[in-house]
Amino acid sequence: MEEESDSRKINNSFLRDHNYATEADIISTVEFNSTGELLATGDKGGRVVVFQREQESKNQPHRRGEYNVYSTFQSHEPEFDYLKSLEIEEKINKIRWLPQQNAAYFLLSTNDKTVKLWKISERDKRPEGYNLKDEDGRIRDPSTITSLRVPVLQPMDLMVEAMPRRVFSNAHTYHINSISVNSDYETFMSTDDLRINLWNLEITNRSFNIVDIKPANMEELTEVITAAEFHPHQCNTFVYSSSKGSIRLCDMRASALCDNHSKFFEEPEDPSNRSFFSEIISSISDVKFSHSGRYLMTRDYLTVKVWDLNMESKPLETYQVHDYLRSKLCSLYENDCIFDKFECVWNGSDSVIMTGSYNNFFRMFDRNTKRDVTLEASRENSKPRAILKPRKVCVGGKRRKDEISVDSLDFSKKILHTAWHPYENIIAVAATNNLYIFQDKVN
């Protein structure tokens, strides 16, 4: 967005064949690792696909490589809770990378009930010349072994292995909606509708409950937790959002159970805008700290808001994502779209924010220039090196040639999950079962 906002070129897209696309292929989370070299997606079928960025080629040093499939593995399987007669879906709700400490990569993935820590490592050598086994792996008869051999490592084709290292389970009564790794890299938290648990990455058999909003009488329940995240630098601070449109900042140094927040962010409702849908559309679907740790971004159904941690009374900035849907809330309620949970992301310098919409549109807002742009992720413009053209939605009146009418928007095509490279202008956009990767034009 430093240049003209519409100068984004598509780098490549991971398109699954439409004829074979099933419910299980729908992408449910997208996440870059801390260097941006790897990009992971999770889908409703419980699979994790990791993409790796190609290294720079000598003859074209300016063109950093494309993202190609690096590893694919089945992270979660469907389960059945016999005590509650409940099916547990294999769908991956969230993926979070751990910072790289050695040659291997580690990521956390979660479905509704269980968080798993995966190790992804490469192997290009294999040991040969065992004493007690023959080359096929069969145990040799000890009486035939007459001499000792020194095993040697022989080169082999590169293999990428994904191994589950830890399984963190049996700690959530309700569905896990988010996980977040702490900046101490020793702990992480998992959040469900009513509770937040703190885990040590080394210990799987116990976790500490740090937030519990479950009332003694469930009929008095008025709100649920929708998302939570640790502060990027302060390991004692975290934030969680609620279905009532409020955000609570908590400090773990204050008490073991963070039931009393240290800061409370909520925008007072304008009585003139009050409607039957007010409560539903004010529910926060995503909350993200800026990389600097100074700001918070929240996404509700119609807007993205940026909050200053030092100002609780009202948001610093409010961006309308798709205000033209205000008149359509009734039909969006009937087709359940009003309950869609859109995510939002910052770019590496916290100057631009991105979030999704319907009709495979996604929106970008430049916080400095206050300019915004609507772009579309679709097969038609997914040819490599194609330039994305800004789209406009018209609300009644005469429609220009390049505009799309609000009545012809496709609500089945929605962009809920997006990710931004930590340093560069490269974005990943999940449109149902397709992943699109766009990058700024390379001069």
CSV table of C-alpha atoms in Angstrom, one decimal:
chain,number,residue,atom,x,y,z
A,1,MET,CA,0.0,0.0,0.0
A,2,GLU,CA,3.0,2.3,-0.1
A,3,GLU,CA,2.5,2.6,-3.8
A,4,GLU,CA,-0.9,2.9,-5.5
A,5,SER,CA,-3.2,0.6,-3.6
A,6,ASP,CA,-4.3,-1.3,-6.7
A,7,SER,CA,-0.8,-2.2,-7.8
A,8,ARG,CA,-1.0,-5.6,-6.0
A,9,LYS,CA,0.1,-8.4,-8.2
A,10,ILE,CA,-1.0,-11.9,-7.5
A,11,ASN,CA,1.9,-14.2,-6.8
A,12,ASN,CA,0.2,-17.5,-6.9
A,13,SER,CA,-2.9,-19.2,-5.7
A,14,PHE,CA,-3.5,-22.7,-4.2
A,15,LEU,CA,-6.6,-23.7,-6.1
A,16,ARG,CA,-8.4,-26.9,-5.4
A,17,ASP,CA,-10.4,-28.3,-8.3
A,18,HIS,CA,-14.0,-27.0,-8.0
A,19,ASN,CA,-15.4,-30.4,-9.1
A,20,TYR,CA,-13.9,-32.1,-6.2
A,21,ALA,CA,-14.3,-29.4,-3.5
A,22,THR,CA,-16.1,-30.8,-0.5
A,23,GLU,CA,-17.1,-29.3,2.8
A,24,ALA,CA,-13.8,-30.7,4.3
A,25,ASP,CA,-11.8,-28.6,1.8
A,26,ILE,CA,-13.1,-25.2,3.2
A,27,ILE,CA,-10.1,-23.3,4.7
A,28,SER,CA,-10.8,-22.4,8.3
A,29,THR,CA,-7.6,-20.6,9.3
A,30,VAL,CA,-4.5,-19.0,7.7
A,31,GLU,CA,-1.3,-18.0,9.5
A,32,PHE,CA,2.3,-16.9,8.5
A,33,ASN,CA,5.1,-17.9,10.8
A,34,SER,CA,7.3,-15.2,12.5
A,35,THR,CA,9.7,-14.9,9.5
A,36,GLY,CA,7.0,-15.2,6.8
A,37,GLU,CA,9.0,-18.0,5.2
A,38,LEU,CA,6.1,-20.5,6.0
A,39,LEU,CA,2.4,-20.1,5.7
A,40,ALA,CA,0.0,-22.6,7.2
A,41,THR,CA,-3.7,-23.2,6.5
A,42,GLY,CA,-6.1,-25.5,8.3
A,43,ASP,CA,-9.3,-26.8,6.9
A,44,LYS,CA,-12.6,-28.3,8.0
A,45,GLY,CA,-11.3,-31.8,7.2
A,46,GLY,CA,-8.7,-31.5,10.0
A,47,ARG,CA,-5.8,-31.1,7.6
A,48,VAL,CA,-2.9,-28.7,7.9
A,49,VAL,CA,-1.1,-27.6,4.7
A,50,VAL,CA,2.2,-25.7,5.1
A,51,PHE,CA,3.6,-23.7,2.2
A,52,GLN,CA,7.2,-22.7,2.0
A,53,ARG,CA,8.6,-19.7,0.1
A,54,GLU,CA,11.0,-20.5,-2.6
A,55,GLN,CA,14.5,-19.1,-2.2
A,56,GLU,CA,15.7,-16.2,-4.3
A,57,SER,CA,17.1,-17.2,-7.6
A,58,LYS,CA,20.4,-15.7,-8.8
A,59,ASN,CA,19.2,-14.6,-12.2
A,60,GLN,CA,16.2,-12.8,-10.8
A,61,PRO,CA,17.3,-11.6,-7.4
A,62,HIS,CA,14.3,-9.2,-7.0
A,63,ARG,CA,11.7,-11.8,-7.5
A,64,ARG,CA,11.4,-13.7,-4.2
A,65,GLY,CA,10.0,-17.1,-4.9
A,66,GLU,CA,6.5,-18.3,-4.7
A,67,TYR,CA,4.9,-20.3,-1.9
A,68,ASN,CA,4.8,-24.0,-2.7
A,69,VAL,CA,3.4,-26.9,-0.7
A,70,TYR,CA,6.0,-27.9,1.9
A,71,SER,CA,4.1,-30.4,4.1
A,72,THR,CA,0.5,-31.7,4.4
A,73,PHE,CA,-0.6,-33.7,7.4
A,74,GLN,CA,-3.8,-34.7,9.2
A,75,SER,CA,-3.8,-32.8,12.4
A,76,HIS,CA,-7.2,-33.8,13.9
A,77,GLU,CA,-9.6,-36.6,13.4
A,78,PRO,CA,-13.4,-36.6,14.1
A,79,GLU,CA,-14.2,-37.9,17.6
A,80,PHE,CA,-17.2,-38.8,19.6
A,81,ASP,CA,-17.7,-37.8,23.2
A,82,TYR,CA,-19.7,-40.8,24.6
A,83,LEU,CA,-20.4,-39.2,27.9
A,84,LYS,CA,-22.2,-36.2,26.3
A,85,SER,CA,-23.3,-38.0,23.1
A,86,LEU,CA,-21.5,-35.3,21.2
A,87,GLU,CA,-19.7,-35.4,17.9
A,88,ILE,CA,-16.4,-33.4,18.0
A,89,GLU,CA,-15.5,-32.1,14.5
A,90,GLU,CA,-12.0,-32.4,13.1
A,91,LYS,CA,-12.2,-28.8,11.8
A,92,ILE,CA,-9.0,-26.7,12.6
A,93,ASN,CA,-10.2,-23.6,14.4
A,94,LYS,CA,-6.8,-21.9,14.8
A,95,ILE,CA,-3.1,-22.3,14.0
A,96,ARG,CA,-0.3,-20.5,15.8
A,97,TRP,CA,3.4,-20.8,15.0
A,98,LEU,CA,6.1,-20.9,17.7
A,99,PRO,CA,9.3,-18.9,17.0
A,100,GLN,CA,11.9,-21.0,15.4
A,101,GLN,CA,14.6,-22.1,17.8
A,102,ASN,CA,16.4,-24.8,15.7
A,103,ALA,CA,16.2,-26.4,12.3
A,104,ALA,CA,12.7,-27.7,13.0
A,105,TYR,CA,9.4,-25.7,13.0
A,106,PHE,CA,6.7,-25.9,15.7
A,107,LEU,CA,3.1,-25.0,15.4
A,108,LEU,CA,0.0,-25.3,17.6
A,109,SER,CA,-3.3,-26.3,16.0
A,110,THR,CA,-6.7,-26.7,17.7
A,111,ASN,CA,-10.1,-28.1,16.9
A,112,ASP,CA,-13.1,-27.5,19.3
A,113,LYS,CA,-11.6,-29.5,22.2
A,114,THR,CA,-7.9,-30.4,21.7
A,115,VAL,CA,-4.8,-28.4,21.1
A,116,LYS,CA,-1.8,-30.2,19.5
A,117,LEU,CA,1.8,-29.2,19.2
A,118,TRP,CA,3.4,-30.3,15.9
A,119,LYS,CA,7.0,-30.5,15.0
A,120,ILE,CA,7.8,-30.2,11.3
A,121,SER,CA,11.3,-31.3,10.4
A,122,GLU,CA,13.4,-32.3,7.3
A,123,ARG,CA,15.4,-35.5,6.8
A,124,ASP,CA,17.8,-36.0,4.0
A,125,LYS,CA,20.0,-38.8,5.4
A,126,ARG,CA,19.3,-42.3,6.6
A,127,PRO,CA,21.4,-44.6,8.8
A,128,GLU,CA,22.6,-47.8,7.1
A,129,GLY,CA,24.8,-50.7,8.3
A,130,TYR,CA,23.0,-51.9,11.5
A,131,ASN,CA,24.5,-54.8,13.3
A,132,LEU,CA,21.3,-56.4,14.6
A,133,LYS,CA,19.1,-55.7,11.6
A,134,ASP,CA,19.5,-56.5,7.9
A,135,GLU,CA,18.9,-53.8,5.2
A,136,ASP,CA,15.2,-54.6,5.1
A,137,GLY,CA,14.8,-54.0,8.8
A,138,ARG,CA,14.4,-57.7,9.8
A,139,ILE,CA,16.1,-58.8,13.0
A,140,ARG,CA,19.2,-60.9,12.2
A,141,ASP,CA,19.9,-64.2,13.9
A,142,PRO,CA,22.6,-63.4,16.5
A,143,SER,CA,24.5,-66.5,15.7
A,144,THR,CA,25.2,-65.2,12.2
A,145,ILE,CA,26.7,-62.0,13.4
A,146,THR,CA,30.4,-62.5,13.2
A,147,SER,CA,31.8,-58.9,12.9
A,148,LEU,CA,30.8,-55.5,14.1
A,149,ARG,CA,29.9,-52.9,11.5
A,150,VAL,CA,30.0,-49.1,11.9
A,151,PRO,CA,26.7,-47.6,10.9
A,152,VAL,CA,26.9,-44.8,8.3
A,153,LEU,CA,24.6,-42.0,7.3
A,154,GLN,CA,23.7,-42.1,3.6
A,155,PRO,CA,22.1,-39.3,1.7
A,156,MET,CA,18.4,-39.8,0.6
A,157,ASP,CA,15.6,-37.8,-1.0
A,158,LEU,CA,14.4,-34.9,1.2
A,159,MET,CA,11.5,-35.9,3.5
A,160,VAL,CA,9.4,-33.4,5.5
A,161,GLU,CA,7.9,-35.1,8.5
A,162,ALA,CA,5.2,-33.8,10.8
A,163,MET,CA,5.1,-35.3,14.3
A,164,PRO,CA,2.7,-34.6,17.1
A,165,ARG,CA,4.9,-33.7,20.1
A,166,ARG,CA,2.3,-32.8,22.7
A,167,VAL,CA,-1.5,-33.1,23.0
A,168,PHE,CA,-3.3,-30.7,25.3
A,169,SER,CA,-6.8,-32.1,25.9
A,170,ASN,CA,-9.6,-32.5,28.4
A,171,ALA,CA,-9.5,-28.9,29.6
A,172,HIS,CA,-12.5,-27.4,27.8
A,173,THR,CA,-16.2,-27.9,28.3
A,174,TYR,CA,-17.1,-25.6,25.5
A,175,HIS,CA,-15.7,-25.0,22.0
A,176,ILE,CA,-12.2,-23.6,21.7
A,177,ASN,CA,-12.3,-20.4,19.6
A,178,SER,CA,-8.7,-19.1,19.9
A,179,ILE,CA,-5.2,-20.0,21.1
A,180,SER,CA,-2.4,-17.5,21.6
A,181,VAL,CA,1.3,-18.1,22.3
A,182,ASN,CA,2.8,-15.9,25.0
A,183,SER,CA,5.8,-13.7,24.4
A,184,ASP,CA,7.8,-15.8,27.0
A,185,TYR,CA,7.5,-18.7,24.5
A,186,GLU,CA,6.9,-21.0,27.5
A,187,THR,CA,3.1,-20.7,27.9
A,188,PHE,CA,0.1,-20.4,25.7
A,189,MET,CA,-3.6,-19.9,26.4
A,190,SER,CA,-6.7,-21.6,24.9
A,191,THR,CA,-10.1,-19.9,25.0
A,192,ASP,CA,-13.6,-21.2,24.9
A,193,ASP,CA,-17.0,-19.5,25.2
A,194,LEU,CA,-16.8,-19.1,29.0
A,195,ARG,CA,-13.2,-19.9,30.1
A,196,ILE,CA,-9.6,-19.1,29.3
A,197,ASN,CA,-6.9,-21.7,30.3
A,198,LEU,CA,-3.1,-21.1,30.6
A,199,TRP,CA,-0.8,-24.0,29.6
A,200,ASN,CA,2.9,-24.6,29.8
A,201,LEU,CA,4.2,-25.9,26.5
A,202,GLU,CA,6.0,-28.7,28.3
A,203,ILE,CA,3.1,-29.9,30.5
A,204,THR,CA,0.0,-31.6,28.9
A,205,ASN,CA,-1.8,-33.0,31.9
A,206,ARG,CA,-2.7,-29.7,33.7
A,207,SER,CA,-3.6,-26.1,32.8
A,208,PHE,CA,-4.6,-23.1,34.9
A,209,ASN,CA,-7.9,-21.5,34.6
A,210,ILE,CA,-7.2,-17.7,34.4
A,211,VAL,CA,-10.7,-16.4,33.3
A,212,ASP,CA,-14.1,-17.9,34.1
A,213,ILE,CA,-17.2,-16.0,33.3
A,214,LYS,CA,-19.6,-18.9,33.7
A,215,PRO,CA,-22.5,-17.8,36.0
A,216,ALA,CA,-23.7,-20.0,38.8
A,217,ASN,CA,-27.0,-20.2,37.0
A,218,MET,CA,-26.6,-20.7,33.3
A,219,GLU,CA,-30.0,-18.9,32.7
A,220,GLU,CA,-28.2,-15.7,33.8
A,221,LEU,CA,-25.7,-16.0,31.0
A,222,THR,CA,-25.6,-12.8,29.0
A,223,GLU,CA,-22.3,-12.9,27.1
A,224,VAL,CA,-19.6,-15.3,25.9
A,225,ILE,CA,-15.9,-14.9,25.1
A,226,THR,CA,-15.3,-14.7,21.4
A,227,ALA,CA,-11.5,-14.3,21.1
A,228,ALA,CA,-8.4,-13.7,23.2
A,229,GLU,CA,-4.8,-12.8,22.6
A,230,PHE,CA,-1.6,-12.2,24.5
A,231,HIS,CA,0.2,-8.9,24.4
A,232,PRO,CA,3.2,-9.1,21.9
A,233,HIS,CA,5.8,-8.0,24.4
A,234,GLN,CA,4.4,-8.1,27.9
A,235,CYS,CA,4.0,-11.7,29.0
A,236,ASN,CA,1.6,-10.8,31.9
A,237,THR,CA,-1.0,-8.9,29.7
A,238,PHE,CA,-3.7,-10.4,27.6
A,239,VAL,CA,-7.0,-9.2,26.2
A,240,TYR,CA,-10.3,-11.0,25.5
A,241,SER,CA,-13.4,-9.8,23.6
A,242,SER,CA,-17.1,-10.6,24.2
A,243,SER,CA,-20.3,-11.1,22.3
A,244,LYS,CA,-21.5,-7.9,23.8
A,245,GLY,CA,-18.9,-5.8,22.0
A,246,SER,CA,-16.6,-5.2,24.9
A,247,ILE,CA,-12.9,-5.8,25.3
A,248,ARG,CA,-11.2,-6.6,28.6
A,249,LEU,CA,-7.5,-6.1,29.2
A,250,CYS,CA,-6.2,-8.4,32.1
A,251,ASP,CA,-3.0,-8.5,34.0
A,252,MET,CA,-1.9,-11.9,35.3
A,253,ARG,CA,0.2,-10.2,38.0
A,254,ALA,CA,-2.9,-8.9,39.8
A,255,SER,CA,-4.4,-12.3,40.8
A,256,ALA,CA,-4.3,-15.9,39.7
A,257,LEU,CA,-7.9,-15.7,38.4
A,258,CYS,CA,-8.2,-12.6,36.2
A,259,ASP,CA,-11.9,-12.1,36.8
A,260,ASN,CA,-11.3,-8.4,37.4
A,261,HIS,CA,-10.0,-6.7,34.3
A,262,SER,CA,-7.5,-3.8,34.5
A,263,LYS,CA,-9.0,-2.0,31.5
A,264,PHE,CA,-12.4,-2.2,29.8
A,265,PHE,CA,-13.0,-1.0,26.3
A,266,GLU,CA,-16.5,-0.4,25.0
A,267,GLU,CA,-18.1,2.1,22.7
A,268,PRO,CA,-21.4,3.4,24.1
A,269,GLU,CA,-24.3,2.6,21.8
A,270,ASP,CA,-26.0,5.4,19.8
A,271,PRO,CA,-29.7,5.1,20.8
A,272,SER,CA,-30.8,6.4,17.4
A,273,ASN,CA,-29.2,3.4,15.7
A,274,ARG,CA,-30.7,0.9,18.0
A,275,SER,CA,-32.5,-2.0,16.3
A,276,PHE,CA,-33.4,-5.7,16.7
A,277,PHE,CA,-30.0,-6.6,15.3
A,278,SER,CA,-27.9,-4.2,17.4
A,279,GLU,CA,-26.7,-6.8,19.8
A,280,ILE,CA,-25.8,-9.4,17.2
A,281,ILE,CA,-23.8,-7.1,15.0
A,282,SER,CA,-21.9,-5.6,18.0
A,283,SER,CA,-20.5,-9.0,18.9
A,284,ILE,CA,-16.7,-8.9,18.3
A,285,SER,CA,-15.5,-11.7,16.1
A,286,ASP,CA,-11.7,-11.0,16.3
A,287,VAL,CA,-9.3,-9.0,18.4
A,288,LYS,CA,-5.6,-8.4,17.6
A,289,PHE,CA,-2.8,-6.4,19.2
A,290,SER,CA,-0.7,-4.3,16.9
A,291,HIS,CA,2.9,-5.4,16.5
A,292,SER,CA,4.0,-2.4,18.6
A,293,GLY,CA,1.6,-3.4,21.4
A,294,ARG,CA,0.2,0.1,21.6
A,295,TYR,CA,-3.1,-0.5,19.8
A,296,LEU,CA,-5.9,-3.1,19.7
A,297,MET,CA,-8.0,-3.9,16.6
A,298,THR,CA,-11.4,-5.4,16.9
A,299,ARG,CA,-13.8,-6.6,14.1
A,300,ASP,CA,-17.5,-6.7,14.6
A,301,TYR,CA,-20.1,-7.5,11.8
A,302,LEU,CA,-20.0,-4.1,10.0
A,303,THR,CA,-16.9,-2.3,11.2
A,304,VAL,CA,-13.2,-2.6,12.2
A,305,LYS,CA,-12.2,-0.4,15.2
A,306,VAL,CA,-8.7,0.6,16.4
A,307,TRP,CA,-8.4,1.3,20.1
A,308,ASP,CA,-5.5,3.0,21.9
A,309,LEU,CA,-4.6,1.0,25.0
A,310,ASN,CA,-4.5,4.3,26.9
A,311,MET,CA,-8.1,5.4,26.0
A,312,GLU,CA,-10.9,3.2,27.1
A,313,SER,CA,-13.9,5.4,26.4
A,314,LYS,CA,-14.1,5.1,22.7
A,315,PRO,CA,-12.1,3.8,19.7
A,316,LEU,CA,-9.4,5.8,18.1
A,317,GLU,CA,-10.6,4.9,14.6
A,318,THR,CA,-13.6,3.2,13.1
A,319,TYR,CA,-13.7,1.9,9.6
A,320,GLN,CA,-16.9,0.8,7.8
A,321,VAL,CA,-16.3,-2.5,6.1
A,322,HIS,CA,-19.6,-3.0,4.3
A,323,ASP,CA,-22.0,-0.3,5.5
A,324,TYR,CA,-24.2,-1.0,2.5
A,325,LEU,CA,-25.4,-4.2,4.3
A,326,ARG,CA,-27.2,-2.2,7.0
A,327,SER,CA,-30.4,-2.3,5.0
A,328,LYS,CA,-29.9,-6.1,4.4
A,329,LEU,CA,-29.6,-7.2,8.0
A,330,CYS,CA,-33.0,-8.9,8.0
A,331,SER,CA,-32.2,-11.2,5.1
A,332,LEU,CA,-28.7,-11.8,6.5
A,333,TYR,CA,-30.3,-12.9,9.7
A,334,GLU,CA,-32.6,-15.3,7.9
A,335,ASN,CA,-29.7,-16.9,6.0
A,336,ASP,CA,-27.5,-17.0,9.2
A,337,CYS,CA,-24.8,-14.9,7.5
A,338,ILE,CA,-25.2,-12.3,10.3
A,339,PHE,CA,-23.4,-14.8,12.6
A,340,ASP,CA,-20.3,-15.0,10.3
A,341,LYS,CA,-17.1,-14.4,12.2
A,342,PHE,CA,-14.7,-12.3,10.2
A,343,GLU,CA,-11.1,-11.9,11.2
A,344,CYS,CA,-8.9,-8.8,10.8
A,345,VAL,CA,-5.1,-8.4,10.4
A,346,TRP,CA,-2.4,-5.7,10.7
A,347,ASN,CA,0.4,-5.2,8.1
A,348,GLY,CA,4.0,-5.4,9.5
A,349,SER,CA,4.2,-1.7,10.3
A,350,ASP,CA,0.7,-1.4,11.8
A,351,SER,CA,-0.2,1.3,9.1
A,352,VAL,CA,-2.7,-0.8,7.1
A,353,ILE,CA,-5.4,-3.1,8.3
A,354,MET,CA,-7.2,-5.8,6.3
A,355,THR,CA,-10.4,-7.7,6.7
A,356,GLY,CA,-12.8,-9.7,4.6
A,357,SER,CA,-16.3,-9.3,3.3
A,358,TYR,CA,-18.8,-11.1,1.0
A,359,ASN,CA,-18.7,-11.8,-2.7
A,360,ASN,CA,-15.0,-12.7,-2.2
A,361,PHE,CA,-14.2,-9.1,-1.5
A,362,PHE,CA,-11.6,-8.0,1.1
A,363,ARG,CA,-11.0,-4.5,2.4
A,364,MET,CA,-7.9,-2.6,3.2
A,365,PHE,CA,-7.7,0.6,5.2
A,366,ASP,CA,-4.6,2.9,5.2
A,367,ARG,CA,-4.5,4.4,8.7
A,368,ASN,CA,-2.3,7.3,7.6
A,369,THR,CA,-3.9,8.5,4.4
A,370,LYS,CA,-7.4,7.3,5.4
A,371,ARG,CA,-7.8,5.7,2.0
A,372,ASP,CA,-9.5,2.4,1.6
A,373,VAL,CA,-9.8,-0.1,-1.2
A,374,THR,CA,-12.0,-3.1,-2.0
A,375,LEU,CA,-10.3,-6.0,-3.8
A,376,GLU,CA,-11.6,-9.3,-5.0
A,377,ALA,CA,-10.1,-12.7,-4.7
A,378,SER,CA,-11.5,-14.9,-7.5
A,379,ARG,CA,-10.4,-17.4,-10.1
A,380,GLU,CA,-10.9,-14.8,-12.9
A,381,ASN,CA,-8.1,-12.6,-11.6
A,382,SER,CA,-5.9,-15.3,-10.2
A,383,LYS,CA,-3.6,-15.6,-13.1
A,384,PRO,CA,0.1,-15.1,-12.0
A,385,ARG,CA,1.2,-11.5,-12.3
A,386,ALA,CA,-2.3,-10.2,-12.9
A,387,ILE,CA,-3.0,-6.8,-11.3
A,388,LEU,CA,-6.0,-6.5,-9.0
A,389,LYS,CA,-8.5,-3.9,-9.9
A,390,PRO,CA,-10.4,-2.1,-7.1
A,391,ARG,CA,-14.1,-3.0,-6.9
A,392,LYS,CA,-17.0,-0.8,-5.9
A,393,VAL,CA,-20.4,-1.6,-4.6
A,394,CYS,CA,-23.3,0.7,-5.6
A,395,VAL,CA,-26.3,1.2,-3.3
A,396,GLY,CA,-29.3,2.0,-5.5
A,397,GLY,CA,-29.4,4.7,-8.1
A,398,LYS,CA,-27.6,4.4,-11.4
A,399,ARG,CA,-24.9,1.7,-11.5
A,400,ARG,CA,-21.6,2.5,-13.3
A,401,LYS,CA,-20.1,-0.1,-15.7
A,402,ASP,CA,-17.5,-1.4,-13.3
A,403,GLU,CA,-19.6,-1.3,-10.1
A,404,ILE,CA,-21.5,-4.2,-8.6
A,405,SER,CA,-25.0,-3.8,-7.2
A,406,VAL,CA,-25.5,-4.6,-3.6
A,407,ASP,CA,-28.4,-6.8,-4.6
A,408,SER,CA,-26.2,-9.1,-6.7
A,409,LEU,CA,-23.6,-9.8,-4.0
A,410,ASP,CA,-23.0,-13.5,-3.4
A,411,PHE,CA,-23.2,-14.1,0.3
A,412,SER,CA,-22.1,-17.7,0.0
A,413,LYS,CA,-18.6,-16.4,-1.1
A,414,LYS,CA,-17.1,-14.9,2.0
A,415,ILE,CA,-13.6,-14.1,3.1
A,416,LEU,CA,-13.4,-14.8,6.8
A,417,HIS,CA,-9.7,-15.6,7.1
A,418,THR,CA,-6.7,-13.5,6.0
A,419,ALA,CA,-3.0,-13.2,6.9
A,420,TRP,CA,-0.3,-10.6,6.3
A,421,HIS,CA,3.4,-11.3,6.0
A,422,PRO,CA,5.2,-10.0,9.1
A,423,TYR,CA,7.6,-7.7,7.1
A,424,GLU,CA,6.6,-7.5,3.5
A,425,ASN,CA,3.5,-6.6,1.5
A,426,ILE,CA,2.4,-10.2,0.9
A,427,ILE,CA,-1.1,-11.3,1.9
A,428,ALA,CA,-2.8,-14.6,2.0
A,429,VAL,CA,-6.6,-14.7,1.5
A,430,ALA,CA,-8.8,-17.7,2.1
A,431,ALA,CA,-11.8,-17.7,-0.2
A,432,THR,CA,-13.9,-20.8,0.8
A,433,ASN,CA,-11.7,-23.7,-0.4
A,434,ASN,CA,-9.1,-21.6,-2.3
A,435,LEU,CA,-6.1,-19.8,-1.0
A,436,TYR,CA,-4.9,-16.7,-2.8
A,437,ILE,CA,-1.5,-15.1,-2.2
A,438,PHE,CA,-1.0,-11.5,-3.4
A,439,GLN,CA,2.0,-9.4,-3.3
A,440,ASP,CA,3.0,-5.8,-4.1
A,441,LYS,CA,4.2,-5.2,-7.6
A,442,VAL,CA,8.0,-5.8,-7.8
A,443,ASN,CA,9.5,-2.9,-9.7
